mmCIF file of C-alpha atoms in Angstrom:
data_model
loop_
_atom_site.group_PDB
_atom_site.id
_atom_site.type_symbol
_atom_site.label_atom_id
_atom_site.label_comp_id
_atom_site.label_asym_id
_atom_site.label_seq_id
_atom_site.Cartn_x
_atom_site.Cartn_y
_atom_site.Cartn_z
ATOM 1 C CA MET A 1 8.336 10.498 38.137
ATOM 2 C CA LYS A 2 8.970 7.549 35.834
ATOM 3 C CA ALA A 3 6.779 4.932 34.175
ATOM 4 C CA LEU A 4 7.242 1.262 33.416
ATOM 5 C CA ILE A 5 5.115 -0.498 30.757
ATOM 6 C CA VAL A 6 5.256 -4.297 30.651
ATOM 7 C CA LEU A 7 3.912 -6.017 27.526
ATOM 8 C CA ARG A 8 3.485 -9.757 28.060
ATOM 9 C CA GLN A 9 2.907 -12.245 25.245
ATOM 10 C CA ASP A 10 0.064 -13.964 27.123
ATOM 11 C CA ASN A 11 -1.977 -10.741 26.915
ATOM 12 C CA LEU A 12 -1.592 -10.367 23.167
ATOM 13 C CA GLN A 13 -3.422 -13.272 21.528
ATOM 14 C CA TRP A 14 -6.840 -11.607 21.351
ATOM 15 C CA SER A 15 -5.772 -9.305 18.506
ATOM 16 C CA VAL A 16 -4.511 -12.024 16.132
ATOM 17 C CA PRO A 17 -7.556 -11.609 13.806
ATOM 18 C CA LEU A 18 -6.604 -7.928 13.342
ATOM 19 C CA ALA A 19 -3.684 -8.988 11.193
ATOM 20 C CA SER A 20 -3.067 -5.676 9.432
ATOM 21 C CA ASP A 21 -2.453 -3.828 12.687
ATOM 22 C CA GLY A 22 0.337 -6.160 13.848
ATOM 23 C CA HIS A 23 1.176 -5.998 17.547
ATOM 24 C CA PRO A 24 -1.916 -5.507 19.783
ATOM 25 C CA ALA A 25 -0.314 -2.552 21.556
ATOM 26 C CA MET A 26 -0.381 -0.953 18.099
ATOM 27 C CA VAL A 27 -4.015 -1.604 17.192
ATOM 28 C CA HIS A 28 -5.994 1.535 16.493
ATOM 29 C CA ILE A 29 -8.756 2.449 18.898
ATOM 30 C CA CYS A 30 -10.643 5.258 17.179
ATOM 31 C CA ASN A 31 -7.876 7.556 15.923
ATOM 32 C CA LYS A 32 -4.870 6.465 18.003
ATOM 33 C CA TYR A 33 -2.733 3.437 18.746
ATOM 34 C CA LEU A 34 -3.607 1.769 22.055
ATOM 35 C CA LEU A 35 -0.071 2.309 23.375
ATOM 36 C CA GLU A 36 -0.226 5.983 22.395
ATOM 37 C CA TYR A 37 -3.149 6.494 24.792
ATOM 38 C CA LEU A 38 -0.918 5.204 27.621
ATOM 39 C CA VAL A 39 1.968 7.465 26.574
ATOM 40 C CA ASP A 40 -0.366 10.479 26.510
ATOM 41 C CA PHE A 41 -1.619 9.527 29.982
ATOM 42 C CA MET A 42 1.967 9.466 31.266
ATOM 43 C CA VAL A 43 2.706 12.864 29.710
ATOM 44 C CA LEU A 44 -0.389 14.337 31.381
ATOM 45 C CA SER A 45 0.745 12.795 34.676
ATOM 46 C CA ARG A 46 4.089 14.658 34.381
ATOM 47 C CA CYS A 47 6.245 11.607 33.844
ATOM 48 C CA GLU A 48 9.850 12.305 32.856
ATOM 49 C CA SER A 49 10.553 8.953 31.225
ATOM 50 C CA ILE A 50 8.982 5.649 30.161
ATOM 51 C CA THR A 51 10.629 2.265 29.737
ATOM 52 C CA ILE A 52 8.686 -0.178 27.549
ATOM 53 C CA ASN A 53 9.530 -3.762 28.566
ATOM 54 C CA MET A 54 8.677 -6.516 26.061
ATOM 55 C CA GLU A 55 8.968 -10.288 26.356
ATOM 56 C CA GLU A 56 9.571 -10.239 22.604
ATOM 57 C CA TYR A 57 11.154 -7.205 20.934
ATOM 58 C CA ILE A 58 8.697 -5.490 18.565
ATOM 59 C CA PRO A 59 10.450 -3.133 16.095
ATOM 60 C CA GLU A 60 7.228 -1.400 15.014
ATOM 61 C CA ILE A 61 6.786 0.011 18.546
ATOM 62 C CA GLU A 62 10.239 1.598 18.615
ATOM 63 C CA ASP A 63 9.866 2.739 14.999
ATOM 64 C CA TYR A 64 6.744 4.725 15.888
ATOM 65 C CA PHE A 65 7.598 6.097 19.345
ATOM 66 C CA GLY A 66 11.349 6.500 18.881
ATOM 67 C CA ASN A 67 13.008 8.247 21.831
ATOM 68 C CA GLY A 68 9.770 10.006 22.799
ATOM 69 C CA GLU A 69 10.891 13.458 21.680
ATOM 70 C CA ARG A 70 7.606 14.047 19.833
ATOM 71 C CA TRP A 71 5.736 13.714 23.156
ATOM 72 C CA GLY A 72 8.305 15.641 25.198
ATOM 73 C CA ILE A 73 9.243 12.541 27.212
ATOM 74 C CA CYS A 74 12.179 10.105 27.207
ATOM 75 C CA ILE A 75 11.225 6.596 25.985
ATOM 76 C CA THR A 76 13.577 3.602 26.238
ATOM 77 C CA TYR A 77 13.100 -0.106 25.470
ATOM 78 C CA LYS A 78 14.105 -3.345 27.155
ATOM 79 C CA THR A 79 13.574 -7.053 26.489
ATOM 80 C CA ILE A 80 12.606 -9.134 29.538
ATOM 81 C CA GLN A 81 12.238 -12.853 30.248
ATOM 82 C CA LYS A 82 8.854 -14.472 29.718
ATOM 83 C CA GLY A 83 6.873 -14.417 32.965
ATOM 84 C CA GLU A 84 9.385 -12.181 34.773
ATOM 85 C CA ASP A 85 7.763 -10.534 37.805
ATOM 86 C CA ILE A 86 7.698 -6.814 38.576
ATOM 87 C CA ASP A 87 10.222 -7.057 41.440
ATOM 88 C CA SER A 88 12.797 -8.647 39.120
ATOM 89 C CA ILE A 89 12.174 -6.126 36.363
ATOM 90 C CA ILE A 90 12.765 -3.237 38.760
ATOM 91 C CA ASP A 91 15.809 -4.890 40.355
ATOM 92 C CA GLU A 92 17.420 -5.287 36.922
ATOM 93 C CA ASN A 93 16.940 -1.611 36.047
ATOM 94 C CA ASP A 94 19.247 0.779 37.866
ATOM 95 C CA ILE A 95 17.057 3.633 36.721
ATOM 96 C CA TYR A 96 14.256 2.339 38.958
ATOM 97 C CA SER A 97 16.233 1.054 41.950
ATOM 98 C CA SER A 98 17.182 4.573 43.065
ATOM 99 C CA CYS A 99 14.755 6.395 45.340
ATOM 100 C CA LEU A 100 15.256 9.428 43.092
ATOM 101 C CA SER A 101 13.226 7.621 40.421
ATOM 102 C CA PHE A 102 10.047 7.486 42.478
ATOM 103 C CA PRO A 103 7.102 7.813 42.387
ATOM 104 C CA LEU A 104 6.929 5.038 39.803
ATOM 105 C CA ILE A 105 3.854 4.124 37.733
ATOM 106 C CA ILE A 106 3.720 0.536 36.453
ATOM 107 C CA PHE A 107 1.467 -0.766 33.652
ATOM 108 C CA ASP A 108 1.517 -4.554 33.780
ATOM 109 C CA GLY A 109 -0.651 -6.024 31.008
ATOM 110 C CA LEU A 110 -2.672 -4.596 28.167
ATOM 111 C CA PHE A 111 -5.739 -2.484 28.901
ATOM 112 C CA PHE A 112 -7.313 0.902 28.175
ATOM 113 C CA VAL A 113 -7.078 3.887 30.525
ATOM 114 C CA HIS A 114 -10.050 6.259 30.412
ATOM 115 C CA TYR A 115 -9.233 9.879 31.260
ATOM 116 C CA ASP A 116 -10.456 13.355 30.354
ATOM 117 C CA LYS A 117 -7.668 15.385 28.783
ATOM 118 C CA SER A 118 -9.472 18.692 29.414
ATOM 119 C CA ASP A 119 -10.116 18.074 33.107
ATOM 120 C CA PHE A 120 -7.142 16.086 34.356
ATOM 121 C CA ASN A 121 -5.626 16.351 37.827
ATOM 122 C CA THR A 122 -1.897 16.306 37.074
ATOM 123 C CA ASP A 123 -1.034 16.021 40.794
ATOM 124 C CA TRP A 124 -2.865 12.747 41.370
ATOM 125 C CA THR A 125 0.345 10.903 42.366
ATOM 126 C CA GLN A 126 1.337 13.422 45.026
ATOM 127 C CA ASN A 127 1.100 12.836 48.785
ATOM 128 C CA LEU A 128 0.733 9.066 48.532
ATOM 129 C CA ASP A 129 1.882 7.329 51.710
ATOM 130 C CA THR A 130 1.431 3.796 50.413
ATOM 131 C CA GLY A 131 1.604 1.911 47.140
ATOM 132 C CA LEU A 132 -1.682 1.758 45.255
ATOM 133 C CA LEU A 133 -3.125 -0.782 42.855
ATOM 134 C CA THR A 134 -6.039 -0.734 40.435
ATOM 135 C CA SER A 135 -6.866 -3.719 38.246
ATOM 136 C CA CYS A 136 -9.006 -5.031 35.431
ATOM 137 C CA ASP A 137 -9.194 -8.543 33.990
ATOM 138 C CA SER A 138 -6.320 -7.952 31.537
ATOM 139 C CA GLY A 139 -3.813 -6.145 33.731
ATOM 140 C CA ASN A 140 -2.802 -3.968 36.667
ATOM 141 C CA LEU A 141 -1.794 -0.360 37.173
ATOM 142 C CA LEU A 142 0.430 0.194 40.216
ATOM 143 C CA ILE A 143 1.615 3.464 41.724
ATOM 144 C CA VAL A 144 4.672 3.161 43.957
ATOM 145 C CA PRO A 145 5.627 6.364 45.854
ATOM 146 C CA THR A 146 8.973 5.039 47.207
ATOM 147 C CA VAL A 147 11.073 1.890 46.921
ATOM 148 C CA GLN A 148 9.919 0.895 50.418
ATOM 149 C CA ASN A 149 6.290 0.899 49.217
ATOM 150 C CA LEU A 150 6.913 -1.614 46.441
ATOM 151 C CA ARG A 151 5.738 -4.481 48.645
ATOM 152 C CA ASN A 152 3.165 -2.455 50.564
ATOM 153 C CA ILE A 153 0.282 -2.171 48.129
ATOM 154 C CA SER A 154 -3.377 -1.375 48.825
ATOM 155 C CA SER A 155 -6.324 -1.276 46.447
ATOM 156 C CA ILE A 156 -7.417 1.968 44.838
ATOM 157 C CA ARG A 157 -11.004 2.894 45.607
ATOM 158 C CA THR A 158 -12.082 6.369 44.480
ATOM 159 C CA GLY A 159 -10.808 9.844 43.760
ATOM 160 C CA LEU A 160 -8.448 9.152 40.850
ATOM 161 C CA PRO A 161 -8.825 10.904 37.460
ATOM 162 C CA PHE A 162 -8.924 7.683 35.431
ATOM 163 C CA SER A 163 -10.444 4.208 35.161
ATOM 164 C CA LEU A 164 -9.420 0.985 33.405
ATOM 165 C CA SER A 165 -11.164 -1.178 30.811
ATOM 166 C CA LYS A 166 -10.037 -4.700 29.993
ATOM 167 C CA LEU A 167 -8.846 -5.741 26.527
ATOM 168 C CA GLU A 168 -9.124 -9.522 26.290
ATOM 169 C CA ASN A 169 -11.021 -10.124 23.062
ATOM 170 C CA LEU A 170 -12.507 -8.515 19.951
ATOM 171 C CA ASP A 171 -15.757 -7.773 21.780
ATOM 172 C CA ASP A 172 -13.805 -5.583 24.222
ATOM 173 C CA TYR A 173 -12.034 -3.889 21.307
ATOM 174 C CA PHE A 174 -15.264 -3.178 19.415
ATOM 175 C CA ARG A 175 -17.060 -1.982 22.549
ATOM 176 C CA LEU A 176 -14.231 0.453 23.371
ATOM 177 C CA ASN A 177 -14.406 2.018 19.916
ATOM 178 C CA MET A 178 -18.152 2.534 20.242
ATOM 179 C CA GLU A 179 -17.920 3.875 23.822
ATOM 180 C CA ILE A 180 -15.279 6.447 22.874
ATOM 181 C CA LEU A 181 -17.333 7.555 19.859
ATOM 182 C CA GLU A 182 -20.431 7.935 22.004
ATOM 183 C CA ALA A 183 -19.062 9.888 24.960
ATOM 184 C CA GLU A 184 -15.289 10.301 25.076
ATOM 185 C CA GLN A 185 -13.933 11.223 21.652
ATOM 186 C CA LYS A 186 -13.093 14.837 22.634
ATOM 187 C CA HIS A 187 -10.858 13.540 25.451
ATOM 188 C CA TYR A 188 -8.303 11.948 23.143
ATOM 189 C CA VAL A 189 -8.298 13.751 19.776
ATOM 190 C CA LEU A 190 -4.928 13.684 18.011
ATOM 191 C CA PRO A 191 -3.279 16.996 17.050
ATOM 192 C CA GLY A 192 -4.224 17.965 13.512
ATOM 193 C CA TYR A 193 -7.717 16.478 13.709
ATOM 194 C CA LYS A 194 -10.672 18.863 13.498
ATOM 195 C CA GLU A 195 -14.011 18.390 15.211
ATOM 196 C CA THR A 196 -17.484 19.682 14.358
ATOM 197 C CA ARG A 197 -20.755 18.299 15.684
ATOM 198 C CA ASP A 198 -19.170 15.069 16.966
ATOM 199 C CA ILE A 199 -17.502 14.465 13.602
ATOM 200 C CA ILE A 200 -13.714 14.176 14.009
ATOM 201 C CA MET A 201 -11.783 14.370 10.770
ATOM 202 C CA GLY A 202 -8.109 13.942 9.880
ATOM 203 C CA LYS A 203 -6.115 15.551 7.072
ATOM 204 C CA ASN A 204 -6.820 15.134 3.360
ATOM 205 C CA VAL A 205 -10.378 13.772 3.579
ATOM 206 C CA ARG A 206 -12.046 13.797 0.150
ATOM 207 C CA LYS A 207 -15.839 13.736 -0.156
ATOM 208 C CA GLY A 208 -17.810 13.069 -3.341
ATOM 209 C CA LYS A 209 -21.371 14.169 -4.151
ATOM 210 C CA ASN A 210 -24.259 13.572 -1.739
ATOM 211 C CA VAL A 211 -22.067 12.200 1.063
ATOM 212 C CA ASP A 212 -24.007 11.906 4.330
ATOM 213 C CA ILE A 213 -22.005 11.844 7.593
ATOM 214 C CA ARG A 214 -24.107 11.123 10.680
ATOM 215 C CA PRO A 215 -22.323 11.693 14.003
ATOM 216 C CA PRO A 216 -20.656 10.366 16.013
ATOM 217 C CA VAL A 217 -17.973 9.565 13.424
ATOM 218 C CA ILE A 218 -14.163 9.552 13.281
ATOM 219 C CA LEU A 219 -12.370 9.738 9.918
ATOM 220 C CA GLY A 220 -8.587 9.264 9.676
ATOM 221 C CA ASP A 221 -6.073 10.882 7.307
ATOM 222 C CA ASN A 222 -6.246 10.282 3.535
ATOM 223 C CA VAL A 223 -9.837 9.032 3.432
ATOM 224 C CA SER A 224 -11.926 9.042 0.250
ATOM 225 C CA LEU A 225 -15.722 8.987 0.523
ATOM 226 C CA GLN A 226 -17.089 8.471 -2.982
ATOM 227 C CA ASP A 227 -20.520 9.639 -4.231
ATOM 228 C CA ASN A 228 -23.665 8.801 -2.232
ATOM 229 C CA VAL A 229 -21.790 7.287 0.711
ATOM 230 C CA CYS A 230 -23.518 7.288 4.103
ATOM 231 C CA VAL A 231 -21.202 7.067 7.147
ATOM 232 C CA GLY A 232 -22.519 6.762 10.687
ATOM 233 C CA PRO A 233 -23.856 6.962 13.180
ATOM 234 C CA HIS A 234 -21.141 5.246 15.240
ATOM 235 C CA ALA A 235 -18.523 4.690 12.561
ATOM 236 C CA VAL A 236 -14.725 4.636 12.851
ATOM 237 C CA VAL A 237 -12.781 4.941 9.587
ATOM 238 C CA GLY A 238 -8.991 4.598 9.793
ATOM 239 C CA SER A 239 -6.358 6.328 7.664
ATOM 240 C CA ASN A 240 -5.762 5.540 3.969
ATOM 241 C CA VAL A 241 -9.262 4.178 3.342
ATOM 242 C CA ILE A 242 -11.488 4.286 0.246
ATOM 243 C CA LEU A 243 -15.253 3.891 0.663
ATOM 244 C CA ASP A 244 -16.630 3.460 -2.849
ATOM 245 C CA GLU A 245 -20.005 4.669 -4.127
ATOM 246 C CA LYS A 246 -23.323 4.012 -2.335
ATOM 247 C CA ILE A 247 -21.797 2.414 0.757
ATOM 248 C CA ILE A 248 -23.750 2.473 4.024
ATOM 249 C CA LEU A 249 -21.497 2.204 7.071
ATOM 250 C CA GLU A 250 -22.826 2.303 10.631
ATOM 251 C CA LYS A 251 -21.869 0.842 14.015
ATOM 252 C CA SER A 252 -18.692 -0.419 12.367
ATOM 253 C CA VAL A 253 -14.920 -0.022 12.285
ATOM 254 C CA VAL A 254 -12.902 0.166 9.054
ATOM 255 C CA LEU A 255 -9.208 -0.251 9.818
ATOM 256 C CA ALA A 256 -6.391 1.526 7.993
ATOM 257 C CA ASN A 257 -5.437 0.713 4.370
ATOM 258 C CA THR A 258 -8.797 -0.811 3.445
ATOM 259 C CA TYR A 259 -10.897 -0.512 0.275
ATOM 260 C CA VAL A 260 -14.665 -1.149 0.583
ATOM 261 C CA GLY A 261 -16.476 -1.786 -2.706
ATOM 262 C CA LYS A 262 -19.535 -0.166 -4.261
ATOM 263 C CA GLY A 263 -22.979 -0.593 -2.758
ATOM 264 C CA LEU A 264 -21.956 -2.583 0.327
ATOM 265 C CA GLN A 265 -23.697 -2.204 3.680
ATOM 266 C CA LEU A 266 -21.713 -2.694 6.884
ATOM 267 C CA ASN A 267 -23.414 -2.857 10.260
ATOM 268 C CA LYS A 268 -21.655 -4.142 13.396
ATOM 269 C CA LYS A 269 -18.616 -5.186 11.377
ATOM 270 C CA ILE A 270 -14.847 -4.716 11.493
ATOM 271 C CA ALA A 271 -13.367 -4.359 8.006
ATOM 272 C CA ASP A 272 -9.617 -5.025 7.922
ATOM 273 C CA GLY A 273 -8.214 -5.108 4.392
ATOM 274 C CA ASN A 274 -9.785 -8.114 2.695
ATOM 275 C CA GLN A 275 -11.032 -9.539 5.999
ATOM 276 C CA ILE A 276 -14.481 -8.948 7.526
ATOM 277 C CA ILE A 277 -15.292 -9.687 11.174
ATOM 278 C CA ASP A 278 -19.010 -9.915 11.964
ATOM 279 C CA MET A 279 -19.366 -8.821 15.594
ATOM 280 C CA GLU A 280 -22.991 -9.921 15.842
ATOM 281 C CA ARG A 281 -22.707 -13.435 14.400
ATOM 282 C CA LYS A 282 -19.109 -13.977 15.603
ATOM 283 C CA TYR A 283 -17.420 -15.119 12.422
ATOM 284 C CA THR A 284 -14.540 -13.932 10.226
ATOM 285 C CA VAL A 285 -14.432 -14.099 6.421
ATOM 286 C CA LYS A 286 -11.525 -13.452 4.047
ATOM 287 C CA ILE A 287 -12.760 -11.946 0.773
ATOM 288 C CA LYS A 288 -10.952 -12.980 -2.427
ATOM 289 C CA ASP A 289 -12.793 -10.532 -4.687
ATOM 290 C CA ASN A 290 -10.782 -7.268 -4.728
ATOM 291 C CA SER A 291 -13.789 -5.354 -6.054
ATOM 292 C CA LEU A 292 -15.524 -5.963 -2.693
ATOM 293 C CA PHE A 293 -12.741 -5.601 -0.135
ATOM 294 C CA SER A 294 -9.024 -5.124 -0.621
ATOM 295 C CA VAL A 295 -5.813 -4.158 1.161
ATOM 296 C CA LEU A 296 -4.587 -0.736 0.008
ATOM 297 C CA PRO A 297 -0.895 0.190 -0.202
ATOM 298 C CA VAL A 298 0.368 2.179 2.790
ATOM 299 C CA VAL A 299 0.561 5.882 1.961
ATOM 300 C CA HIS A 300 4.030 7.397 2.449
ATOM 301 C CA GLY A 301 4.254 10.986 1.335
ATOM 302 C CA PHE A 302 1.938 11.003 -1.688
ATOM 303 C CA SER A 303 -1.567 12.327 -2.224
ATOM 304 C CA LEU A 304 -4.917 10.660 -1.719
ATOM 305 C CA ASN A 305 -5.712 11.139 -5.414
ATOM 306 C CA GLN A 306 -2.536 9.250 -6.278
ATOM 307 C CA MET A 307 -3.538 6.417 -3.938
ATOM 308 C CA ILE A 308 -6.984 6.206 -5.566
ATOM 309 C CA CYS A 309 -5.500 6.233 -9.077
ATOM 310 C CA ASN A 310 -3.002 3.513 -8.133
ATOM 311 C CA PHE A 311 -5.731 1.321 -6.694
ATOM 312 C CA ALA A 312 -8.106 1.962 -9.609
ATOM 313 C CA GLY A 313 -5.320 1.017 -12.011
ATOM 314 C CA ARG A 314 -4.616 -2.187 -10.106
ATOM 315 C CA LEU A 315 -8.319 -3.098 -10.021
ATOM 316 C CA LYS A 316 -8.646 -2.397 -13.752
ATOM 317 C CA GLU A 317 -5.625 -4.598 -14.449
ATOM 318 C CA ASN A 318 -7.170 -7.449 -12.423
ATOM 319 C CA ILE A 319 -10.433 -7.172 -14.388
ATOM 320 C CA ILE A 320 -8.580 -7.163 -17.725
ATOM 321 C CA ASN A 321 -6.536 -10.190 -16.670
ATOM 322 C CA LEU A 322 -9.710 -11.998 -15.633
ATOM 323 C CA PHE A 323 -11.335 -11.213 -18.993
ATOM 324 C CA LEU A 324 -8.265 -12.386 -20.931
ATOM 325 C CA ASN A 325 -8.039 -15.613 -18.914
ATOM 326 C CA ASN A 326 -11.690 -16.401 -19.641
ATOM 327 C CA PHE A 327 -11.207 -15.561 -23.337
ATOM 328 C CA ILE A 328 -8.151 -17.844 -23.577
ATOM 329 C CA ARG A 329 -10.058 -20.683 -21.886
ATOM 330 C CA LYS A 330 -12.850 -20.352 -24.501
ATOM 331 C CA LEU A 331 -10.323 -20.441 -27.356
ATOM 332 C CA LEU A 332 -8.758 -23.565 -25.918
ATOM 333 C CA ARG A 333 -12.151 -25.258 -25.815
ATOM 334 C CA ILE A 334 -12.714 -24.416 -29.505
ATOM 335 C CA PHE A 335 -9.397 -25.938 -30.611
#
């Protein structure tokens, strides 16, 4: 069995405010990239290969997924014309035109697939006598048993081990994070993450004194929780994040490579570097004060302590520069 993923530019605009995550297929939902959930679904469904078709080539996707060896599946990439239909895409790929390549699973659009990793029917594509289609507002999932069934599609009703959720705006994105935290986090946990009492934690998480973690919570890799921090309930913290002293974080998402300053309270917010998205009041603010919110350098092979020291040094330098600038201005006024 083979899979075809079609990423269309028209489906991608909703994630523009999440600037630090780049392409919307590569936004983090809880502890994984959106596209990684689809790849995992294909692996569970016993797919042999996936071709990712993009109207605009996105290097970061190929950089992360490579040839698929890490997932035990073959992944290839192709650039398609804007608006090209599924029939044309299949006709232009010899790998799909052969009956030996079927059944074929087609993801057309950008959406989330809910499934339970621990209770998954791997034979769900077997014994299909017609093509099947399930849809949500932001895309379609088609299952084509043979090349003859490509134009003989009926709607899926019940009995399949998955469901779809649309991804059209930031409300959908925020809701998905909260839903997975509440009821589905154990279905999708990445290897290397540990789970206790609905608290999922990555590698190299550093906790200061009197840190209070109230489940459900997900913490990424290389996270620093300074003294007297309260996280949760319903909090997602990405990788390479510093939460400074006395922060209260609940019903919120902090994306990767973000510093949150001392004493701040975040409720129903998305923090993305120096940008804050208020999900309740529907506005976005860019913060210029690095002592409140800041973009952290991406961690590549060095320790969390080193990241904290680097950031603290940079913050100290900014404060000193600010002091010197003010001092110079005062001298100029005197003379």
